[in-house]
Short mmCIF file of C-alpha atoms in Angstrom, two decimals:
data_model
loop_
_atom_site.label_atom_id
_atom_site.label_comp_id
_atom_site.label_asym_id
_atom_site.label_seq_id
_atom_site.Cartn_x
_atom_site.Cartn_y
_atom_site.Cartn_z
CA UNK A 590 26.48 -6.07 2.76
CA UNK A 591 28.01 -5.72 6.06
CA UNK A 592 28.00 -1.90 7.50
CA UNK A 593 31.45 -0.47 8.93
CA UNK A 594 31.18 0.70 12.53
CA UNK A 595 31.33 4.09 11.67
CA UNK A 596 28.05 3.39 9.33
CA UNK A 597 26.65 1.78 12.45
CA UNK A 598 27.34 4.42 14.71
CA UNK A 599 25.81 6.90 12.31
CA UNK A 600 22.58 5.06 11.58
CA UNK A 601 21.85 4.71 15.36
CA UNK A 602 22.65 8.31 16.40
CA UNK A 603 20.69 9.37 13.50
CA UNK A 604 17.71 7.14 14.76
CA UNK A 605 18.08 8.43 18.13
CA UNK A 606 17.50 12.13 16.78
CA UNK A 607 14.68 10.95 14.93
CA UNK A 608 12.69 9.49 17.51
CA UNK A 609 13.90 12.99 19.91
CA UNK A 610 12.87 15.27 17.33
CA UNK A 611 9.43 16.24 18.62
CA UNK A 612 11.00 16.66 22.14
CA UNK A 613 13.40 19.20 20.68
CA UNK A 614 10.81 20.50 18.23
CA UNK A 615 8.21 21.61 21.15
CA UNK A 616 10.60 23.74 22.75
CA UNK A 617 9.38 26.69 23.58
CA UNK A 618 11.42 30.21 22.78
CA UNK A 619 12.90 30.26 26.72
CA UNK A 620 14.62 27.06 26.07
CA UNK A 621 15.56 28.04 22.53
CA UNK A 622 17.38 30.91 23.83
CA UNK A 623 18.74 29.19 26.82
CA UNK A 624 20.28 27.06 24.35
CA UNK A 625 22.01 29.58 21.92
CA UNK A 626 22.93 31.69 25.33
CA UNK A 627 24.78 28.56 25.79
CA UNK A 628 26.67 28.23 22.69
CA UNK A 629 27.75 31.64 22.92
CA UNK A 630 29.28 30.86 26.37
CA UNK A 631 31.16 28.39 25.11
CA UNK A 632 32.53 29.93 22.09
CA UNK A 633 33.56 32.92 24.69
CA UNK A 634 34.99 30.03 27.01
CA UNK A 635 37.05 28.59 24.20
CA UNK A 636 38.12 31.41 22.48
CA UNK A 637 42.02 31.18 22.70
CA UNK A 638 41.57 27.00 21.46
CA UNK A 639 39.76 28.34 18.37
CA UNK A 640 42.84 30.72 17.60
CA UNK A 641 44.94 28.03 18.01
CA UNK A 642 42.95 25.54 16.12
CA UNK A 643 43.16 27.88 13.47
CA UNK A 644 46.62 28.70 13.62
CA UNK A 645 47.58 25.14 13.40
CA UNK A 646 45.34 24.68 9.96
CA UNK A 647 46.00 27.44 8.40
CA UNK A 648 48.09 29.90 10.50
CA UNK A 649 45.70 32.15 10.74
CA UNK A 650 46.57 35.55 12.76
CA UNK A 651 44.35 35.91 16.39
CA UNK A 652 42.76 38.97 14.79
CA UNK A 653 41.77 37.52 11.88
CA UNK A 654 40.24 34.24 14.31
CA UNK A 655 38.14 37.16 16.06
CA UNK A 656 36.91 38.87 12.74
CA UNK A 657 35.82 36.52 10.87
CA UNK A 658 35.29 33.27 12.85
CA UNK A 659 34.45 33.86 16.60
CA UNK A 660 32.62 37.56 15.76
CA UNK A 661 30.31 36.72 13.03
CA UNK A 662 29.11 33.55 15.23
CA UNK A 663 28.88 35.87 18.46
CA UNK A 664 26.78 38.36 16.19
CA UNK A 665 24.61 35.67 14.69
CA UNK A 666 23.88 34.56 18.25
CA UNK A 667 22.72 37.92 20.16
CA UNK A 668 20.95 38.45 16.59
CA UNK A 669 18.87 35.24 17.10
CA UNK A 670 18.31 35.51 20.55
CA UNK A 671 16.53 39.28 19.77
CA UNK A 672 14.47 38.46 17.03
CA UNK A 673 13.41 34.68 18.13
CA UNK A 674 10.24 35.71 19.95
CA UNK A 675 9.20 37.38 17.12
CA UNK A 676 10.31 34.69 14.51
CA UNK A 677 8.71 31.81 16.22
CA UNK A 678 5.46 33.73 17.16
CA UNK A 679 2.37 32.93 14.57
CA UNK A 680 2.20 34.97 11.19
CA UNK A 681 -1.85 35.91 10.97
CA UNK A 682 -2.10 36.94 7.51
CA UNK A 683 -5.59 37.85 5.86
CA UNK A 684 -8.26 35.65 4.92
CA UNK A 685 -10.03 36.72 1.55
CA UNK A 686 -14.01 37.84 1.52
CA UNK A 687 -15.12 34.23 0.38
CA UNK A 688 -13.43 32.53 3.31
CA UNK A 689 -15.57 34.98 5.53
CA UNK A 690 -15.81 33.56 8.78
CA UNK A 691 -11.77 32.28 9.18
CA UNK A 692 -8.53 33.30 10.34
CA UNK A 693 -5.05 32.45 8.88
CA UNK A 694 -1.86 32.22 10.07
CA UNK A 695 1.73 30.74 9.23
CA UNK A 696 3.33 28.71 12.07
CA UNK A 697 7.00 27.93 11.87
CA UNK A 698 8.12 24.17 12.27
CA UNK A 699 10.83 22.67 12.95
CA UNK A 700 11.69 20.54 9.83
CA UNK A 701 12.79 17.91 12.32
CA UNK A 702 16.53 15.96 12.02
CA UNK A 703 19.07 18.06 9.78
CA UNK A 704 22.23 17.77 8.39
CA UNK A 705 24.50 20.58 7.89
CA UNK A 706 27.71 19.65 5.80
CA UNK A 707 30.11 22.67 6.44
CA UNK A 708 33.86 23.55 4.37
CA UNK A 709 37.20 24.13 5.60
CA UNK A 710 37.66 27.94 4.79
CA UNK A 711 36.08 29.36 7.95
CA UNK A 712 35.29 26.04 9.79
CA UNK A 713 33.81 27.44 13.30
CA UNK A 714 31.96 30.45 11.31
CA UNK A 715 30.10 28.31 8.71
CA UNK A 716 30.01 25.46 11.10
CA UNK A 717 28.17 27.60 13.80
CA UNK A 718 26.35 29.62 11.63
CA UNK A 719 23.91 27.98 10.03
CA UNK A 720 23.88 25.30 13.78
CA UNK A 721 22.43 28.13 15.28
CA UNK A 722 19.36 28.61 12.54
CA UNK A 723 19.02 25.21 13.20
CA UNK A 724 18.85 25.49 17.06
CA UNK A 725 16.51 28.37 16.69
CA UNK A 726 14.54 26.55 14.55
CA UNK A 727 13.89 23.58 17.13
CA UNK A 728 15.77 21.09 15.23
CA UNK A 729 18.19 17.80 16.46
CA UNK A 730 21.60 18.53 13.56
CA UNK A 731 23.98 16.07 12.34
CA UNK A 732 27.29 17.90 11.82
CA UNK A 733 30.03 17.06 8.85
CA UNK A 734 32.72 19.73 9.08
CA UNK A 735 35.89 19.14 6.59
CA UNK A 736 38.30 16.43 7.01
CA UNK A 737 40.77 18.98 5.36
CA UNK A 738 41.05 20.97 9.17
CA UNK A 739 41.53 18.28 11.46
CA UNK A 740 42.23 20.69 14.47
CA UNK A 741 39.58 23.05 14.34
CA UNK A 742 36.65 19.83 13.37
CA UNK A 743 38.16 17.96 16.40
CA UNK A 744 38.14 21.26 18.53
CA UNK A 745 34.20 21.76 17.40
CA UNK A 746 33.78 17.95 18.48
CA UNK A 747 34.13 18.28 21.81
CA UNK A 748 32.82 21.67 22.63
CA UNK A 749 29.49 20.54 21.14
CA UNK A 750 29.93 17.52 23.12
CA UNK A 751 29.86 19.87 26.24
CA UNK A 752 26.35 21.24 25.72
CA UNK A 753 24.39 19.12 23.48
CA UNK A 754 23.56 15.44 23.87
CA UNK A 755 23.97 13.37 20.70
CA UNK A 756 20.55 13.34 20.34
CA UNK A 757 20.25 16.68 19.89
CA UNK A 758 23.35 17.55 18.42
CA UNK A 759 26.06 15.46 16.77
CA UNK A 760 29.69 15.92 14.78
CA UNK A 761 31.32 13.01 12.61
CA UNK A 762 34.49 13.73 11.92
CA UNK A 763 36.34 12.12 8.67
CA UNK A 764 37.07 12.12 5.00
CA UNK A 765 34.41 12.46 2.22
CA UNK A 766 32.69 8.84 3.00
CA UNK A 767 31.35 9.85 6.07
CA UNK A 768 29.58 12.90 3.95
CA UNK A 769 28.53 10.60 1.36
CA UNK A 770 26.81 7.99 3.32
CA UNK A 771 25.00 11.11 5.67
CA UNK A 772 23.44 12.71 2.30
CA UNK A 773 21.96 9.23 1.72
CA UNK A 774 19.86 9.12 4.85
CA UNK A 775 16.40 10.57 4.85
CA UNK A 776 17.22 14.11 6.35
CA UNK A 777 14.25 16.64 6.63
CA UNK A 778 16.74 19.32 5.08
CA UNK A 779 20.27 19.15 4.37
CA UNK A 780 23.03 22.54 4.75
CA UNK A 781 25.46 22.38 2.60
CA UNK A 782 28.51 24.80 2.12
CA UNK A 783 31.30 23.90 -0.36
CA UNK A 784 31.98 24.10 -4.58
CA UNK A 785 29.25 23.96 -7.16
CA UNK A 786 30.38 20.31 -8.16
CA UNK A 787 29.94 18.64 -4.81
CA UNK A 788 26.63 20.96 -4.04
CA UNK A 789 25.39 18.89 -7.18
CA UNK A 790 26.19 15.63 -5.54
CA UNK A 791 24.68 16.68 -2.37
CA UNK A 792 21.64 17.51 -4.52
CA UNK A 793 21.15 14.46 -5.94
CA UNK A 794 21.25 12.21 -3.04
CA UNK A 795 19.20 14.59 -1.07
CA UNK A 796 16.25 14.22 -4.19
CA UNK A 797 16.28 10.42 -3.71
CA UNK A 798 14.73 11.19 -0.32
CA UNK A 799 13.01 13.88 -1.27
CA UNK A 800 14.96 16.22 1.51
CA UNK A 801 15.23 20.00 1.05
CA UNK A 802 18.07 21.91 0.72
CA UNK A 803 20.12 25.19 1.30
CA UNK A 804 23.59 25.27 -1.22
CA UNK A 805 25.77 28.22 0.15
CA UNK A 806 28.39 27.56 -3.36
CA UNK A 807 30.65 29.77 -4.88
CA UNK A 808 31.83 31.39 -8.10
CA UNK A 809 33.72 33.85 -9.61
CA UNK A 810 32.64 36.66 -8.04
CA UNK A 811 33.30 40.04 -10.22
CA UNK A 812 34.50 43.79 -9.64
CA UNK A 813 34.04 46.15 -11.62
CA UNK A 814 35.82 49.91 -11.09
CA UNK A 815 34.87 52.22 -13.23
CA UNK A 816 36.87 56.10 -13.73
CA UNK A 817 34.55 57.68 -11.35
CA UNK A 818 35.83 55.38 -8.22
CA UNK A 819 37.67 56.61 -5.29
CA UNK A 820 40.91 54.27 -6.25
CA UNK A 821 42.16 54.49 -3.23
CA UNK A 822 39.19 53.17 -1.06
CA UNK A 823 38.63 50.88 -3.75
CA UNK A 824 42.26 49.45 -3.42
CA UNK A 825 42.03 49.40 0.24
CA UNK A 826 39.03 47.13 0.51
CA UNK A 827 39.60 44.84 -2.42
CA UNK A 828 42.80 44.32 -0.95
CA UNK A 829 41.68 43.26 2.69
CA UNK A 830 38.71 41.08 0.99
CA UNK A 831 40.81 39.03 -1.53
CA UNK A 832 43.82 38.51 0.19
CA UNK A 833 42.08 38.15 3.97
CA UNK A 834 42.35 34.39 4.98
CA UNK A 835 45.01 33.96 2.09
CA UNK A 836 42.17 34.54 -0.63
CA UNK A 837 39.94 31.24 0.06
CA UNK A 838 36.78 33.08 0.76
CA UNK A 839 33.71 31.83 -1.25
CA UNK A 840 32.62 35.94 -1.77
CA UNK A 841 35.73 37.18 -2.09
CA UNK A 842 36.56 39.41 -5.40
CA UNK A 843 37.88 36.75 -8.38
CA UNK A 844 38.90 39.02 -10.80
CA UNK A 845 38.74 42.73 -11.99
CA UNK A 846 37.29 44.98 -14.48
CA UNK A 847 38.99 48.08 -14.42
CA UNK A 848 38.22 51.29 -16.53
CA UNK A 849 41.03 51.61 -18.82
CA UNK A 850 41.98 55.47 -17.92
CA UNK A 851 42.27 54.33 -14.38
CA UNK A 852 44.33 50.77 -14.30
CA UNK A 853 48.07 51.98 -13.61
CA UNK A 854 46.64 54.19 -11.23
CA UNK A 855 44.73 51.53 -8.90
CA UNK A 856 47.58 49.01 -9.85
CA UNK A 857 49.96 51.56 -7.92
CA UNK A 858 47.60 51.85 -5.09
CA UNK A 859 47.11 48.19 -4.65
CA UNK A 860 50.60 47.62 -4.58
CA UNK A 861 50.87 50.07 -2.01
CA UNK A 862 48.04 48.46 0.16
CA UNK A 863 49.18 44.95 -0.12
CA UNK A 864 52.36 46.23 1.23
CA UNK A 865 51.20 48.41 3.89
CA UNK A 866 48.92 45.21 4.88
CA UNK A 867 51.70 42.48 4.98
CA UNK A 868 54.78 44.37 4.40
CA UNK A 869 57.61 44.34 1.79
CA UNK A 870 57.55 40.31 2.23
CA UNK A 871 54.21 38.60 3.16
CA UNK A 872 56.28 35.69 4.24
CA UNK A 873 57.25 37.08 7.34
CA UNK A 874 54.31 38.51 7.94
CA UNK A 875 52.04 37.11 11.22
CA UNK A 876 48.78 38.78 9.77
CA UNK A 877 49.14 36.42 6.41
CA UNK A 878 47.39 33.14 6.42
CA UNK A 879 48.40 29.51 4.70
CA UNK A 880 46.86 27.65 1.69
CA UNK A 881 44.90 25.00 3.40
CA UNK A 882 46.85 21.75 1.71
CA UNK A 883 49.34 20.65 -0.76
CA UNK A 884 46.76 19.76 -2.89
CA UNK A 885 45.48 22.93 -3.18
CA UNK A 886 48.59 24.38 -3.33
CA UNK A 887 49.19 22.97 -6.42
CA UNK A 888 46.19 24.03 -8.10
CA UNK A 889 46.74 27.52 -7.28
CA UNK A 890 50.48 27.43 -9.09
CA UNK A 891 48.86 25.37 -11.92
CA UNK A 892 46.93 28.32 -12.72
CA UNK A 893 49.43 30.87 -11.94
CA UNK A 894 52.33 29.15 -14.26
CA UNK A 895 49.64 28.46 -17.05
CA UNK A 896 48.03 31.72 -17.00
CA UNK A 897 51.54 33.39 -17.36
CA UNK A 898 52.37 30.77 -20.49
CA UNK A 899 49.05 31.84 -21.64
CA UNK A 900 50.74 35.84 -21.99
CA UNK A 901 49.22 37.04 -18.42
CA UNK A 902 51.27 39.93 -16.57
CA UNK A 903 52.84 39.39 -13.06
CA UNK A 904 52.30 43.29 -11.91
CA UNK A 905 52.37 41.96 -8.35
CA UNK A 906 53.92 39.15 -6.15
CA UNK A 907 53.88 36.04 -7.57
CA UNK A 908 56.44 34.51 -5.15
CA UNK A 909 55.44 31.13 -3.50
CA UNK A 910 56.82 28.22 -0.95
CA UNK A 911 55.74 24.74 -1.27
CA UNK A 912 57.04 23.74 2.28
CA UNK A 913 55.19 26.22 3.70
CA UNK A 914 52.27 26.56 1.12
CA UNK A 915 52.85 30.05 0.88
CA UNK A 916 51.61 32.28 -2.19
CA UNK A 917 52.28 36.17 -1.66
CA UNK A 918 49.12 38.05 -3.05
CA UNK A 919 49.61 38.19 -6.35
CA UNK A 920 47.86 40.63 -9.44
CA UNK A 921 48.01 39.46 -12.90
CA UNK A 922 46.95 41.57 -16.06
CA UNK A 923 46.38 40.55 -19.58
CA UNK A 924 44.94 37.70 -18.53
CA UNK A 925 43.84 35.18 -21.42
CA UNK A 926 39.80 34.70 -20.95
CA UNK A 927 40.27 31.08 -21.85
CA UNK A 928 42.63 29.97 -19.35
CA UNK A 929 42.08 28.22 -16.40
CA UNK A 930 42.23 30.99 -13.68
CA UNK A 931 38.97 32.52 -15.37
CA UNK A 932 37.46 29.52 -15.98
CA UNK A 933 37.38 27.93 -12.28
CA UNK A 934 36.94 29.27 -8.90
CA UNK A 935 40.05 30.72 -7.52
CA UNK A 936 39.42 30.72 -4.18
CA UNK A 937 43.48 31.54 -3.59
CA UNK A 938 45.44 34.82 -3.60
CA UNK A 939 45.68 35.35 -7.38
CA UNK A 940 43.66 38.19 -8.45
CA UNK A 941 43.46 38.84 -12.67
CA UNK A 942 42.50 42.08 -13.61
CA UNK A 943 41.06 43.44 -17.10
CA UNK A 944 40.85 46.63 -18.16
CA UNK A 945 37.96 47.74 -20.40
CA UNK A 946 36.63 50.49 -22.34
CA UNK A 947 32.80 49.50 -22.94
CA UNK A 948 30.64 48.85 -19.97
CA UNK A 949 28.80 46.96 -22.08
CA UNK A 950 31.33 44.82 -22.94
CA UNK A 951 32.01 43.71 -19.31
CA UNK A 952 28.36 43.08 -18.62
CA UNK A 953 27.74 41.00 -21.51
CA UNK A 954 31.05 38.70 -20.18
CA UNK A 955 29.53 38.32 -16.80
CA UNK A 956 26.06 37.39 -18.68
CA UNK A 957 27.51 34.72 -20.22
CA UNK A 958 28.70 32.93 -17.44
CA UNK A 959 27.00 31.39 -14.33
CA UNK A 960 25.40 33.71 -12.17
CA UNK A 961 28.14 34.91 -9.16
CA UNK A 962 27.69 34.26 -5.39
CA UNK A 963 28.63 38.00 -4.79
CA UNK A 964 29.12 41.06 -7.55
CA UNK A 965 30.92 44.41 -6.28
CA UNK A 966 31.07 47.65 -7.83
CA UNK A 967 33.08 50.99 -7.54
CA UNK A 968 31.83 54.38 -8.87
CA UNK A 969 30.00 57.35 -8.57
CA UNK A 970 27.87 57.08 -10.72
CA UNK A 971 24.43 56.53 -10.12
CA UNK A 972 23.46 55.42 -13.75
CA UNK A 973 26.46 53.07 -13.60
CA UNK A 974 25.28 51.24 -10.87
CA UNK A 975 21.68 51.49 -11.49
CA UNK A 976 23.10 49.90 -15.36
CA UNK A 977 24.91 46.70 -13.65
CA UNK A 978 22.19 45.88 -11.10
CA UNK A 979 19.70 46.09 -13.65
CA UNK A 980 21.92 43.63 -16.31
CA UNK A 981 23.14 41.42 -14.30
CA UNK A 982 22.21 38.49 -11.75
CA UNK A 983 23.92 38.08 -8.29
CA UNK A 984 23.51 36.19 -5.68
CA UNK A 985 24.53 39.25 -3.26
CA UNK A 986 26.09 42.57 -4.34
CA UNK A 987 28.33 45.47 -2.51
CA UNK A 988 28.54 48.90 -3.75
CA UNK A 989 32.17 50.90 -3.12
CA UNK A 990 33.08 47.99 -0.82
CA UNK A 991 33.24 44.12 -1.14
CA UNK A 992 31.59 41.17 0.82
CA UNK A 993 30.11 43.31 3.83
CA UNK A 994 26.86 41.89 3.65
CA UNK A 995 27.50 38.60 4.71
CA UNK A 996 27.76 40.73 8.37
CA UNK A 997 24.58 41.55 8.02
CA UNK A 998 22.25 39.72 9.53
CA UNK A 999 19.19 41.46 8.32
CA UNK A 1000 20.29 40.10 4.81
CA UNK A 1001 19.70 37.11 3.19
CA UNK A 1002 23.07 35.55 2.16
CA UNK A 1003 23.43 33.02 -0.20
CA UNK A 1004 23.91 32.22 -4.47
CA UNK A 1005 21.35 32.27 -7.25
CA UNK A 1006 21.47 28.94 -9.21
CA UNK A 1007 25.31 27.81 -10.11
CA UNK A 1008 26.00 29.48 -7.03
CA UNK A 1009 23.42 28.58 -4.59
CA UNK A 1010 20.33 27.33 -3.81
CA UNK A 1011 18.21 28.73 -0.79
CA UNK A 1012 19.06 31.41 1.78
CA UNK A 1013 20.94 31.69 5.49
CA UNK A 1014 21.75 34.35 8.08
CA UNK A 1015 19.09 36.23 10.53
CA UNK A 1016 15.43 35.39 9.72
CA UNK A 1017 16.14 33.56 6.84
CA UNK A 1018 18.31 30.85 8.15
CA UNK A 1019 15.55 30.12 10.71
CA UNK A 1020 13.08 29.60 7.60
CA UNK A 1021 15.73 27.73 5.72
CA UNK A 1022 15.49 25.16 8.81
CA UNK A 1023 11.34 25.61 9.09
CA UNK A 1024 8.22 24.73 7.57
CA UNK A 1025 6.18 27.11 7.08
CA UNK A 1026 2.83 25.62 7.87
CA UNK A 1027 -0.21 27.11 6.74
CA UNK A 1028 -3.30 26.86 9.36
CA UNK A 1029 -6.99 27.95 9.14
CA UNK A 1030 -9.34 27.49 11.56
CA UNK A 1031 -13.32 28.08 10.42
CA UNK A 1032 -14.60 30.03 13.55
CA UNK A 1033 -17.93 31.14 11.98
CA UNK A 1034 -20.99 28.38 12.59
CA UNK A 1035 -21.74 28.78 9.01
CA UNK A 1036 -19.07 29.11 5.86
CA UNK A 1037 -19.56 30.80 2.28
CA UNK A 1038 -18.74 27.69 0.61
CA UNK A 1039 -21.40 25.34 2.07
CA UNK A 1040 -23.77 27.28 -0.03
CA UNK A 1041 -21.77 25.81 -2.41
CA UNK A 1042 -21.72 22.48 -2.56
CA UNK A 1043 -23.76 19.70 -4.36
CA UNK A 1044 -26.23 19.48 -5.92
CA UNK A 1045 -25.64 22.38 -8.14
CA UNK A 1046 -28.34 24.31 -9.67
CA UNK A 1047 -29.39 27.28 -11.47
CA UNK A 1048 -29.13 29.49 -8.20
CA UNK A 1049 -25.88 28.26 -6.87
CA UNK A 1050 -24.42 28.74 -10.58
CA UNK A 1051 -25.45 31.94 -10.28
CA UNK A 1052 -23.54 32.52 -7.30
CA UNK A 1053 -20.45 30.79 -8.74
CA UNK A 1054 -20.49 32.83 -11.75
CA UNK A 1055 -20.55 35.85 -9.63
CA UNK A 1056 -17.93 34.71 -7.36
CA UNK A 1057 -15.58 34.23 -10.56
CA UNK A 1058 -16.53 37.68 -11.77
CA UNK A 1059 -15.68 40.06 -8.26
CA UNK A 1060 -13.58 38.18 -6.19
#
């Protein structure tokens, strides 16, 4: 079979890296830092092309670009840079009494040549984010960002084309081949950031060689409110984290369990919110993003139009703009469990909302369906919350707000199963791109176990017996 030029191209940078991976991999933490000191420059330097980038994809405010693209990147950077001595240094742990005479430690190695397939929802944040575990990590990366935002993917092109060599670090731009044929080479570890569906693709291919993987996924991530919440706070924040970036945020809230004594209340304080966020017509607003494509455009008012046939309640919005692939933030009630929009991943500005009466009753729903990337509560009470956490399974999980950990480095971020596999951010995205190699080194002349060894006799069965008995 002949290969394309693009599968040429790929195959030789990716055998370039390979054969510059120790070179990379024996840096030492001065050029490691070095290194992210200069990625940070250069996301500083192009600051204003990454708002427009992202106004031209999605017409995202500047703001909104400095939130939650260029700031959580800038963070993860100064976060990396403090920490790497002490990530990168050796790990002695303790040798037990029968390996008298040893010492033990766990040194951190590069994997080697990576692959980090990132989405289109924040392109530069989960682009850059898990690049720089990877760079801290001592690894050469092969970059896929989506296909679906050509501007900011170009833009990332050529500023990593500034500071890294190919062999170090490389981007292919294009449409879903390009990922395809990557996941088939024989990566040390593979990054990937999109839907469950395709994260099981990328898991497959990865097995044939073997490769290792981190699956940041998604999922419908719950909130439940129960009588006891501040409603107003609670409005507030659900309505900046589901509606921020036009709702397509992997952790932001899906849909809503409300207390029953409380739901006109919040629904009038939401209402308020949105409003006082994007005013009486998100349209017009400048602070209110874009769906990302037609396509899924037309998902989003597939569910909306067969959720409402279904007997679901437009309490807010609703309104929409093909042209423009505008859909104003939008509550439903009464939704039908069986229909689409609580069957499938939202990830759009249509928020259901439940009411319920039984806590019981809205833990054993969320039991019965794949385990959430993120799970948020609001109340007061301290046996409520202590109840959830201990019933369910989350992959992350806010209390009185909603998807503030993911700025927290210290954290690990990332799913549980259905909604990931594996572990970024801080620490734990420089693992995610390691091995952790285990090392012992016998400095005693003489070891416990070469009293041991054959022949065996009465005496050193004696010893083993004792051995198995006390220690």
């Amino acid at each position: 079979m002949i290969k394309k030029e693009w599968e040429k191209t790929i195959d030789t940078i990716f055998s370039e890296q390979l054969k510059n991976q120790y070179n990379i991999g024996n840096t030492d933490v001065f050029e490691r830092k070095t290194k992210l000191k200069n990625l940070l420059n250069l996301i500083l330097q192009y600051r204003k092309d990454i708002q427009k980038a992202m106004f031209e994809d999605f017409k995202k405010a500047p703001a909104e670009v400095d939130l939650t693209e260029i700031y959580t990147v800038t963070n993860e950077i100064n976060h990396a840079i403090k920490h790497l001595n002490a990530w990168m240094k050796p790990h002695y742990v303790a040798s037990p009494i029968t390996l008298l005479g040893t010492s033990s430690y766990i040194h951190y190695e590069p994997k080697g040549v990576v692959l980090i397939i990132s989405p289109w929802n924040f392109p530069f944040n989960l682009t850059f984010g898990p690049l720089i575990s990877a760079i801290a990590a001592g690894n050469c990366v092969i970059i896929k960002p989506s296909e679906h935002t050509p501007n900011s993917t170009a833009l990332m092109k050529k500023m990593l084309a500034e500071i890294f060599p190919v062999n170090e670090v490389a981007v292919f731009e294009g449409d879903s081949s390009i990922a395809a044929y990557l996941t088939q080479l024989p990566f040390n570890h593979i990054f990937f950031t999109g839907s469950p569906a395709l994260g099981k693709k990328v898991m497959k291919s990865a097995a044939e060689n073997l490769c290792s993987v981190t699956l940041e996924l998604g999922g419908k991530s719950p909130v439940i409110i129960d009588e006891s919440a501040d409603l107003s706070k609670a409005a507030k924040r659900i309505a900046w984290a589901k509606f921020l970036n036009n709702g397509q945020v992997c952790i932001a809230p899906d849909y809503l369990y409300v207390h029953e004594k409380v739901k006109e209340e919040f629904l009038s304080l939401l209402k308020v919110q949105i409003i006082g966020f994007y005013g009486e017509e998100p349209a017009l607003s400048k602070d209110y993003s874009r769906i990302v494509n037609q396509t899924h455009f037309n998902r989003l008012k597939q569910y909306l139009q067969d959720a409402i046939l279904d007997g679901a309640v437009l309490e807010i919005g609703g309104e929409m703009n093909a042209e423009e692939r505008f859909i104003a933030p939008t509550v439903l009630s009464n939704v039908n469990l069986k229909s689409a929009i609580m069957q499938e991943e939202i990830f759009g500005p249509i928020l259901p909302l439940m009411v319920y009466q039984d806590l019981n009753e809205v833990i054993q729903h969320i039991q019965q369906h794949e385990k959430p990337l993120a799970l948020y509560i609001f109340s007061k009470q301290n046996e409520v919350i202590s109840k959830i956490m201990r019933e369910t399974r989350a992959g992350g999980t806010v209390i009185n707000h909603n998807t503030l950990h993911f700025f927290n480095n210290e954290l690990p971020f990332g799913g549980s199963n259905n909604s990931g596999i594996g572990k970024a951010h801080g620490k734990y995205g420089f693992k995610a791109f390691s091995n952790a190699r285990a090392v012992m080194k016998q400095w005693s002349p003489v070891s416990a176990l070469d009293l041991l060894m054959p022949p065996y006799g009465n005496f050193k069965q004696k010893i083993i017996d004792l051995t198995i008995r006390f220690f």
